[in-house]
CSV table of C-alpha atoms in Angstrom, one decimal:
chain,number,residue,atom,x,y,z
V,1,UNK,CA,114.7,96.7,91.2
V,2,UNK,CA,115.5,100.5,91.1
V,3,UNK,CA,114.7,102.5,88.5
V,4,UNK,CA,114.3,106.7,88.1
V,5,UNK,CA,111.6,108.5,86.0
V,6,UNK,CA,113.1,111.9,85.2
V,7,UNK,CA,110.0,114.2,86.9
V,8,UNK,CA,110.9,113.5,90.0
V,9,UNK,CA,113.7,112.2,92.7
V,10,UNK,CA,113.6,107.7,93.0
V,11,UNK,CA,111.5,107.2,96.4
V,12,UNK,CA,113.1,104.6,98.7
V,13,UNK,CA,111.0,102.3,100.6
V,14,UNK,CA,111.7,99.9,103.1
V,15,UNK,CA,110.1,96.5,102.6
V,16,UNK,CA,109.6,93.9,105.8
V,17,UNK,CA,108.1,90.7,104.7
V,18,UNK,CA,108.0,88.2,107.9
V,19,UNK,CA,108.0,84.4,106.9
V,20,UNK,CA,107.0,81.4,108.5
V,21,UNK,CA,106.8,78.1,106.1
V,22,UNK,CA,106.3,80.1,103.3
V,23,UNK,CA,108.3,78.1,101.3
V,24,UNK,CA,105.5,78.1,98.9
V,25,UNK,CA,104.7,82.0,98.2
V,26,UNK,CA,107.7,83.6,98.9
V,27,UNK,CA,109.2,82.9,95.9
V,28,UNK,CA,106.4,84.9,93.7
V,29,UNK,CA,106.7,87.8,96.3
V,30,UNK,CA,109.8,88.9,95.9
V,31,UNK,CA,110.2,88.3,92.2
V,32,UNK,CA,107.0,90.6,92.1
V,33,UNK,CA,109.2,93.3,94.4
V,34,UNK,CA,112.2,92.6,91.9
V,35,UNK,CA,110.1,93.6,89.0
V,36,UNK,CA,108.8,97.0,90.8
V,37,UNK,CA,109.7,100.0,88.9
V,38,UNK,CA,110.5,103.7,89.8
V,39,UNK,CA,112.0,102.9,93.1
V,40,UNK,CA,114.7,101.7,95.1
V,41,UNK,CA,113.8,99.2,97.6
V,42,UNK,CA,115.3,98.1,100.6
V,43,UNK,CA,113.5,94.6,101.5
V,44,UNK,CA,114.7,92.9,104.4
V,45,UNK,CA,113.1,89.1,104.5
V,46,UNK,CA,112.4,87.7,108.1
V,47,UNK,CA,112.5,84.1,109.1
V,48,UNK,CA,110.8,83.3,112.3
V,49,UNK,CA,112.2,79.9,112.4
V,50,UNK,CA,110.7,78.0,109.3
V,51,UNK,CA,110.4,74.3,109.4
V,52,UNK,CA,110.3,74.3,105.8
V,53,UNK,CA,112.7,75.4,103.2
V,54,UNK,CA,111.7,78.8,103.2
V,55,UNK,CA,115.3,80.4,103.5
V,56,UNK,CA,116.4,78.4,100.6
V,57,UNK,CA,113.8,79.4,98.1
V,58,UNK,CA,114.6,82.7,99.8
V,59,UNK,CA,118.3,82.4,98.3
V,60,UNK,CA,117.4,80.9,95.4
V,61,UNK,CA,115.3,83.5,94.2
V,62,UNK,CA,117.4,86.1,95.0
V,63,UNK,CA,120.7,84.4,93.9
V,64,UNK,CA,124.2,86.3,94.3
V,65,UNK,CA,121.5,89.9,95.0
V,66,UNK,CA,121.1,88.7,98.1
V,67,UNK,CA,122.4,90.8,100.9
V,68,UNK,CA,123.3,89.8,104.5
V,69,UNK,CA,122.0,91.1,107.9
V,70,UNK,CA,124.4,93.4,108.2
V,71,UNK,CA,123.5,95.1,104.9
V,72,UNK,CA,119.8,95.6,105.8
V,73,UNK,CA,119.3,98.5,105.4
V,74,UNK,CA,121.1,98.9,101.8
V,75,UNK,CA,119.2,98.7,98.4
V,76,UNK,CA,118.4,95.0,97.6
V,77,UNK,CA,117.1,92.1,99.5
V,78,UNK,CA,118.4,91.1,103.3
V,79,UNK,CA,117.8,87.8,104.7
V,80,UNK,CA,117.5,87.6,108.5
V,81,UNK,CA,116.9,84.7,110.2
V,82,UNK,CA,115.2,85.4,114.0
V,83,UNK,CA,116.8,82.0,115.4
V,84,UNK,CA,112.8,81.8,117.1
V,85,UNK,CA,109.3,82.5,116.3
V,86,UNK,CA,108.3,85.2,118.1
V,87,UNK,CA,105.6,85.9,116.6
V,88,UNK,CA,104.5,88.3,113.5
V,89,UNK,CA,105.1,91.5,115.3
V,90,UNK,CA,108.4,90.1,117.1
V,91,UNK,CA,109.6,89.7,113.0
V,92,UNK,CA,108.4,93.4,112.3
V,93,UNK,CA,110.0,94.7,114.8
V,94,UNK,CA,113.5,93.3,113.8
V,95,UNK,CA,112.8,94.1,110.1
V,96,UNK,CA,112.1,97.7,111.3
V,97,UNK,CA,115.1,98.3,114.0
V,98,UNK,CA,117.2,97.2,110.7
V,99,UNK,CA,115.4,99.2,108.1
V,100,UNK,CA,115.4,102.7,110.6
V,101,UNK,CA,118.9,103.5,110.3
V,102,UNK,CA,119.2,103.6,106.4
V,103,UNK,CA,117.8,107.7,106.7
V,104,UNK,CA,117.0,107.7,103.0
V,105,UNK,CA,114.1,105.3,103.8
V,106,UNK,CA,111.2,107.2,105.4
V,107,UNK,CA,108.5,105.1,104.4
V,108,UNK,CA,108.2,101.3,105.6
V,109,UNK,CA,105.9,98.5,103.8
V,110,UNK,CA,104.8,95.9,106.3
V,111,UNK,CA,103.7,93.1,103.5
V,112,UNK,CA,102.8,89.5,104.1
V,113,UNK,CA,105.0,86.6,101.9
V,114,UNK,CA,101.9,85.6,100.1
V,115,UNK,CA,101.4,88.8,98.4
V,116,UNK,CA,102.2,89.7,94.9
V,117,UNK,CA,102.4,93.2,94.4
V,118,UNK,CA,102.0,94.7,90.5
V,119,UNK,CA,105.2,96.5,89.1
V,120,UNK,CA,103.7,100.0,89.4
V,121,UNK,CA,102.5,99.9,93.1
V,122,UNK,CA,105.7,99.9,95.4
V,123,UNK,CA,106.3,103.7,94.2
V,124,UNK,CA,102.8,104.7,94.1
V,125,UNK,CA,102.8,103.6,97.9
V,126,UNK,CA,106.2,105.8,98.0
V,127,UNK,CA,105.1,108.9,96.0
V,128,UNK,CA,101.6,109.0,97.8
V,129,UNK,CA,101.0,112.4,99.4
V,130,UNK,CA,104.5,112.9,100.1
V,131,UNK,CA,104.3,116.3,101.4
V,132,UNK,CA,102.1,115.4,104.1
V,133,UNK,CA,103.8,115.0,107.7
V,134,UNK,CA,100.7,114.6,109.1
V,135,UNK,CA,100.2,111.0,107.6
V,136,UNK,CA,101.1,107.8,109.9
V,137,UNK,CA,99.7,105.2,107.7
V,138,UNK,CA,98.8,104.1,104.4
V,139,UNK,CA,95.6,102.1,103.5
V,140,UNK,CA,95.2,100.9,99.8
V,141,UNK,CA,92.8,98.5,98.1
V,142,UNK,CA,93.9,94.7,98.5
V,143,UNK,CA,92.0,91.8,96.4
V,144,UNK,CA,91.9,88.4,96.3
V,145,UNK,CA,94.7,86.6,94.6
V,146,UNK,CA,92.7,84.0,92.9
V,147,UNK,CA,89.7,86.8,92.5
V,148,UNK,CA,91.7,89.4,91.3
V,149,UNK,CA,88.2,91.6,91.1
V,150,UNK,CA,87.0,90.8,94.7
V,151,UNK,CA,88.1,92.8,97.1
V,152,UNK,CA,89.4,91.6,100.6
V,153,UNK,CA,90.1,95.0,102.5
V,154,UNK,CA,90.6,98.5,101.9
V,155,UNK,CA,90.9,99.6,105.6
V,156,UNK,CA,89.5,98.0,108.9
V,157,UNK,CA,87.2,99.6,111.5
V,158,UNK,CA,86.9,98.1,115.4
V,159,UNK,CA,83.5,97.6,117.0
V,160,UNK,CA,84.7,98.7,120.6
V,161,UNK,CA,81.6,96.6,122.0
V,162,UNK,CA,82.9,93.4,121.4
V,163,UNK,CA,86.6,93.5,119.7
V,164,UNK,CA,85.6,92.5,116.4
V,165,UNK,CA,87.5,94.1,113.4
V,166,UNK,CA,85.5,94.4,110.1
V,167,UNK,CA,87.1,94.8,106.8
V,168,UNK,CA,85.7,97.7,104.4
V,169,UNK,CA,84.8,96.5,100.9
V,170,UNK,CA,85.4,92.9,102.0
V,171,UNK,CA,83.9,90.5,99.3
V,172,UNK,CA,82.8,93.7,97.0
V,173,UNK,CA,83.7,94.0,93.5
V,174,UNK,CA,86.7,96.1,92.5
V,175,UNK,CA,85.4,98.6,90.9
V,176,UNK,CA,83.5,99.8,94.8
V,177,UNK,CA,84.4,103.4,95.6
V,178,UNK,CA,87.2,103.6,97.9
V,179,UNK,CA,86.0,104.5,101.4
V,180,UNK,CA,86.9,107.7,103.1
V,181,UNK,CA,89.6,108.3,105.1
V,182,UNK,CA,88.2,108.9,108.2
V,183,UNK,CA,86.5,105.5,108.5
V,184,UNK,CA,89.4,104.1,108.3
V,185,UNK,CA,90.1,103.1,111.7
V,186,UNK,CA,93.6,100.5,111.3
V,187,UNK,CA,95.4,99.4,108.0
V,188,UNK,CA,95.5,95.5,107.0
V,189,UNK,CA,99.1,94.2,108.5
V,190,UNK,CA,99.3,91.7,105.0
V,191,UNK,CA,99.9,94.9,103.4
V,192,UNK,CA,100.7,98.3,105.3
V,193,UNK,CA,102.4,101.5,104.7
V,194,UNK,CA,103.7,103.4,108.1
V,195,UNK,CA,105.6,106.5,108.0
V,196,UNK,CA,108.5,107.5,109.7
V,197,UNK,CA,106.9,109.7,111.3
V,198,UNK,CA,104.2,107.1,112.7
V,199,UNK,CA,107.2,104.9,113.9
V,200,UNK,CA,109.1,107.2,115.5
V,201,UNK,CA,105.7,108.5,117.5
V,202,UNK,CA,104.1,104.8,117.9
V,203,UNK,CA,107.1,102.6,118.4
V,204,UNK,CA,108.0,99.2,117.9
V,205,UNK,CA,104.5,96.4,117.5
V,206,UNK,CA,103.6,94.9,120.3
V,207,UNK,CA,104.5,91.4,120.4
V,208,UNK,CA,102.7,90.0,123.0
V,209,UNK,CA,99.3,89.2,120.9
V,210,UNK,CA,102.0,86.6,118.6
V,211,UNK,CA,99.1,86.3,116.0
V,212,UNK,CA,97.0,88.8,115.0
V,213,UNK,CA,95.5,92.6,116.1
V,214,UNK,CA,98.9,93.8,116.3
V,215,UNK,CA,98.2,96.2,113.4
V,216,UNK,CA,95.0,97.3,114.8
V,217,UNK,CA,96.9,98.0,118.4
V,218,UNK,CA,99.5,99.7,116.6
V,219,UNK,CA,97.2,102.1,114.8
V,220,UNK,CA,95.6,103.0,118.0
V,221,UNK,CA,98.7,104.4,118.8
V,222,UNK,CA,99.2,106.9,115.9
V,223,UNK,CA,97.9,110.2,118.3
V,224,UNK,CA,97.4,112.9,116.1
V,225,UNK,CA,98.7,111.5,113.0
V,226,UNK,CA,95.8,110.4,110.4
V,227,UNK,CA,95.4,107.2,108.1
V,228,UNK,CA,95.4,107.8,104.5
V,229,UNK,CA,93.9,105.9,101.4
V,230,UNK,CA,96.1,105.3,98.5
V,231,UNK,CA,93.3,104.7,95.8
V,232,UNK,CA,95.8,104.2,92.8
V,233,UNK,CA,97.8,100.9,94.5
V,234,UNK,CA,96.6,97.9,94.9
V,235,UNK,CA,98.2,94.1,96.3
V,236,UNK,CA,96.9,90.8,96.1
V,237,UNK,CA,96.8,88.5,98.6
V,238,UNK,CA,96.7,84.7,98.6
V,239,UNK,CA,94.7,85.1,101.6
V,240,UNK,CA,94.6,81.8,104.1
V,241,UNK,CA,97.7,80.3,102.7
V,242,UNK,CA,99.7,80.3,106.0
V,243,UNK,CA,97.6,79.7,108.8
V,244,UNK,CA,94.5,79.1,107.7
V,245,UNK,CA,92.5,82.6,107.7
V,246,UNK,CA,88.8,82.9,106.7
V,247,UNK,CA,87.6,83.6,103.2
V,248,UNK,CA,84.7,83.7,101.8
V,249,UNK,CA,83.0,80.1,101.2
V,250,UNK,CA,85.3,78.3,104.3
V,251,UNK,CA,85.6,78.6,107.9
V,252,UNK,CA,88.8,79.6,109.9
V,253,UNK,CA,90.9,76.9,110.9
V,254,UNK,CA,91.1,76.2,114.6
V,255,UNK,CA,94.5,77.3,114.8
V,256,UNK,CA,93.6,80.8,113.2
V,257,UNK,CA,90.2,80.8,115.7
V,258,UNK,CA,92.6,80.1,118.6
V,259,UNK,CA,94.8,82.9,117.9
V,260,UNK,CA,92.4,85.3,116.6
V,261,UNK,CA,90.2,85.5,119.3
V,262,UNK,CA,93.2,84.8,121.9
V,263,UNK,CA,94.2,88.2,120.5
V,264,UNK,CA,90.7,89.9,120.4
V,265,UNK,CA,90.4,89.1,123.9
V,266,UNK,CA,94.2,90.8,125.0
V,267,UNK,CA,93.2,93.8,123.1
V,268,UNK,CA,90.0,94.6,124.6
V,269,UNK,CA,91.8,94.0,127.8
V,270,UNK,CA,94.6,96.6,127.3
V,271,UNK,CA,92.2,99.4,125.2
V,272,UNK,CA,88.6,99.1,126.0
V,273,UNK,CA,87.8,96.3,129.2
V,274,UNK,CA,83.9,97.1,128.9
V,275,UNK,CA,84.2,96.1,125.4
V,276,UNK,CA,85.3,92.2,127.8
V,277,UNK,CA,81.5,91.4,128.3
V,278,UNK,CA,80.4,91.9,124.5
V,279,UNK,CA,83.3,90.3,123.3
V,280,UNK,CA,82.4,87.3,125.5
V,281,UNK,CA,78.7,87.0,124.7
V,282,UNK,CA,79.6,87.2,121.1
V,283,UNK,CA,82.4,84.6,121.3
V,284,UNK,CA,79.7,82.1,123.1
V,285,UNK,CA,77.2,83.1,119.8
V,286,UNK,CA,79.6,82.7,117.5
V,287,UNK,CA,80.7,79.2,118.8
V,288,UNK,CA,77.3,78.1,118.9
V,289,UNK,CA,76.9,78.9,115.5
V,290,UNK,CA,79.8,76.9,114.0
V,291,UNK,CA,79.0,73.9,116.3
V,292,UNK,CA,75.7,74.2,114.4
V,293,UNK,CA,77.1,74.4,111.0
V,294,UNK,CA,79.7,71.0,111.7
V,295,UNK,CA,82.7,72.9,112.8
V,296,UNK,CA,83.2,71.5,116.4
V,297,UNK,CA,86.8,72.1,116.3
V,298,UNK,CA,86.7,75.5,115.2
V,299,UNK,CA,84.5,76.5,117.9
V,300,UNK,CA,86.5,75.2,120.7
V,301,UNK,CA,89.6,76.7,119.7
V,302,UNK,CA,87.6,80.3,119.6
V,303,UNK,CA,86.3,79.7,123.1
V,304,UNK,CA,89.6,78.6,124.5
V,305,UNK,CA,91.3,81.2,122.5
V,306,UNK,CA,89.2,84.3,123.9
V,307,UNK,CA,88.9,83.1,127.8
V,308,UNK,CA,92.8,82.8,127.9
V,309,UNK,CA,92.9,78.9,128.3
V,310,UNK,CA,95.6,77.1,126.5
V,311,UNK,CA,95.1,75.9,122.7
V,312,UNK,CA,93.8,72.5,122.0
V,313,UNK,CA,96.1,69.4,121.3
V,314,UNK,CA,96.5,70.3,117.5
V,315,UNK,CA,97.2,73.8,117.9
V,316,UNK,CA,99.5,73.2,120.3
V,317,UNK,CA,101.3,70.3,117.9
V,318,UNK,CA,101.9,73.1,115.2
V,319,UNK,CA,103.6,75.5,117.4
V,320,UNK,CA,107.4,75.4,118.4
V,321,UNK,CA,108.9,75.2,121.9
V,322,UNK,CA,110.1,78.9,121.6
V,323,UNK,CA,106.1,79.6,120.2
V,324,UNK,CA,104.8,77.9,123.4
V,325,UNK,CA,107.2,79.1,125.7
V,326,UNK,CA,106.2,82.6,123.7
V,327,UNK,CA,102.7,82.7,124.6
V,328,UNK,CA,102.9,80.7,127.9
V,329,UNK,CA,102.1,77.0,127.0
């Protein structure tokens, strides 16, 4: 996992991939990390409570490498299991608390399970811009895994009017010029670079959302410290695999609507409440539109996820006790 090219010192970077079920991706993820070159990396592996076998594909891959909890911040991989799901940011912010005290590490890669990562990118993410304090985060292009040339995101922006997040470059070809910087208004949490720096000055991720915009409220947080585009890395991402996020040719699945727009909804509450009554007249347009195109189910999970009512029956059925009691079901 760590190797040194003579020009210049081996970066370290701290690695916190948060799993739920992910028996089936998380295998290829880390054996991508394993394979990284130039870099010493400190990965700690998350486990908000699987129901699968995640944790044993976890150890499997890893073998007699594998560190334990206590070891978290050393070089190598950590397995921590949270005992609940708390939610995504509730795993990042235990990966993080365990990753801050290694002092070597100053730069720390938020990356989702079902994400492979090529060899060369974990220390182009390190190396980038280096001897800039003023950077908080990291963008960089991410692509489709099964469309390696179509891109997904390469930074997000916020329409403050209604909630909605928009992806830059989504569903363009890879060779699109990268966007500039100061469009760039959050970074993708499936695969994110903060600095210490941003960290230290933004604090831990808010964990009441459970599911989704915690990245975006996170990057509102920055203050003076800008977001930066790394144009030479780039991740791909089996996009949907976990809970069912959109892609281009398929709809959301209810349990990604419910949580989505639960979120959208607590976020223009706590950083722009006029945005509320554009947010709601889109959700009621948007809801008329799937029930037009066959998706009933879909719709009523957005609706119920934006005015704050509880999820419908099948949501509910995928989520723990502790996830219920979590968001107040």
């Amino acid at each position: 996992m760590a190797a040194s090219l003579a020009s210049t010192p081996t970066p370290h970077l701290g690695v916190v991939i948060v799993t739920y079920n992910a028996a089936d991706v998380i295998a290829d993820c880390l054996r991508a990390l394993q394979a990284a070159t130039g870099v010493v990396l400190h990965v700690v592996v998350v486990d908000n409570a699987s129901r699968d076998h995640t944790n044993a594909v976890v150890r499997d891959t890893i073998g007699p490498t594998l560190l334990s909890p206590a070891q978290a911040g050393a070089a190598g991989i950590a397995l921590i299991k949270a005992g609940v799901n708390g939610g995504f940011a509730a795993g990042v912010n235990l990966g993080l608390s365990r990753l801050a005290r290694a002092p070597e590490i100053d730069r720390f890669w938020l990356l989702n399970p079902d994400c492979i990562t090529p060899p060369d990118t974990p220390r182009t993410l390190a190396m980038y811009r280096q001897d800039d304090p003023q950077i908080g985060l990291i963008a960089h292009r991410v692509v489709y895994a099964d469309n390696p040339e179509m891109i997904q995101i390469d930074g997000g922006t916020i329409d403050r009017r209604t909630g909605i997040t928009h992806n830059i470059n989504q569903f363009a070809d890879r060779t699109a010029p990268v966007p500039k910087e100061a469009q760039i208004e959050f970074v993708t949490g499936a695969s994110l670079i903060a600095t210490r720096a941003f960290y230290e000055a933004a604090g831990p991720m808010a964990e009441e959302y459970f599911l989704y915009y915690e990245e975006v409220d996170w990057a509102l947080r920055r203050g003076p410290l800008r977001i930066a585009y790394c144009p030479e890395a780039v991740v791909l991402h089996k996009a949907g695999s976990a809970i069912g996020s959109q892609r281009m040719g398929s709809v959301a699945s209810p349990f990604s609507q419910y949580f989505k727009h639960r979120a959208r909804a607590m976020f223009l509450r706590k950083n722009f409440p006029p945005g509320l009554i554009g947010g709601m007249f889109w959700s009621l347009a948007k809801a008329g539109q799937l029930v037009l195109q066959g998706h009933g189910p879909e719709a009523r999970a957005l609706l119920r996820g934006y005015f704050g009512l509880a999820p419908p029956a099948s949501v509910l059925a995928a989520l723990s006790p502790e996830a219920r009691e979590r968001i107040g079901r």
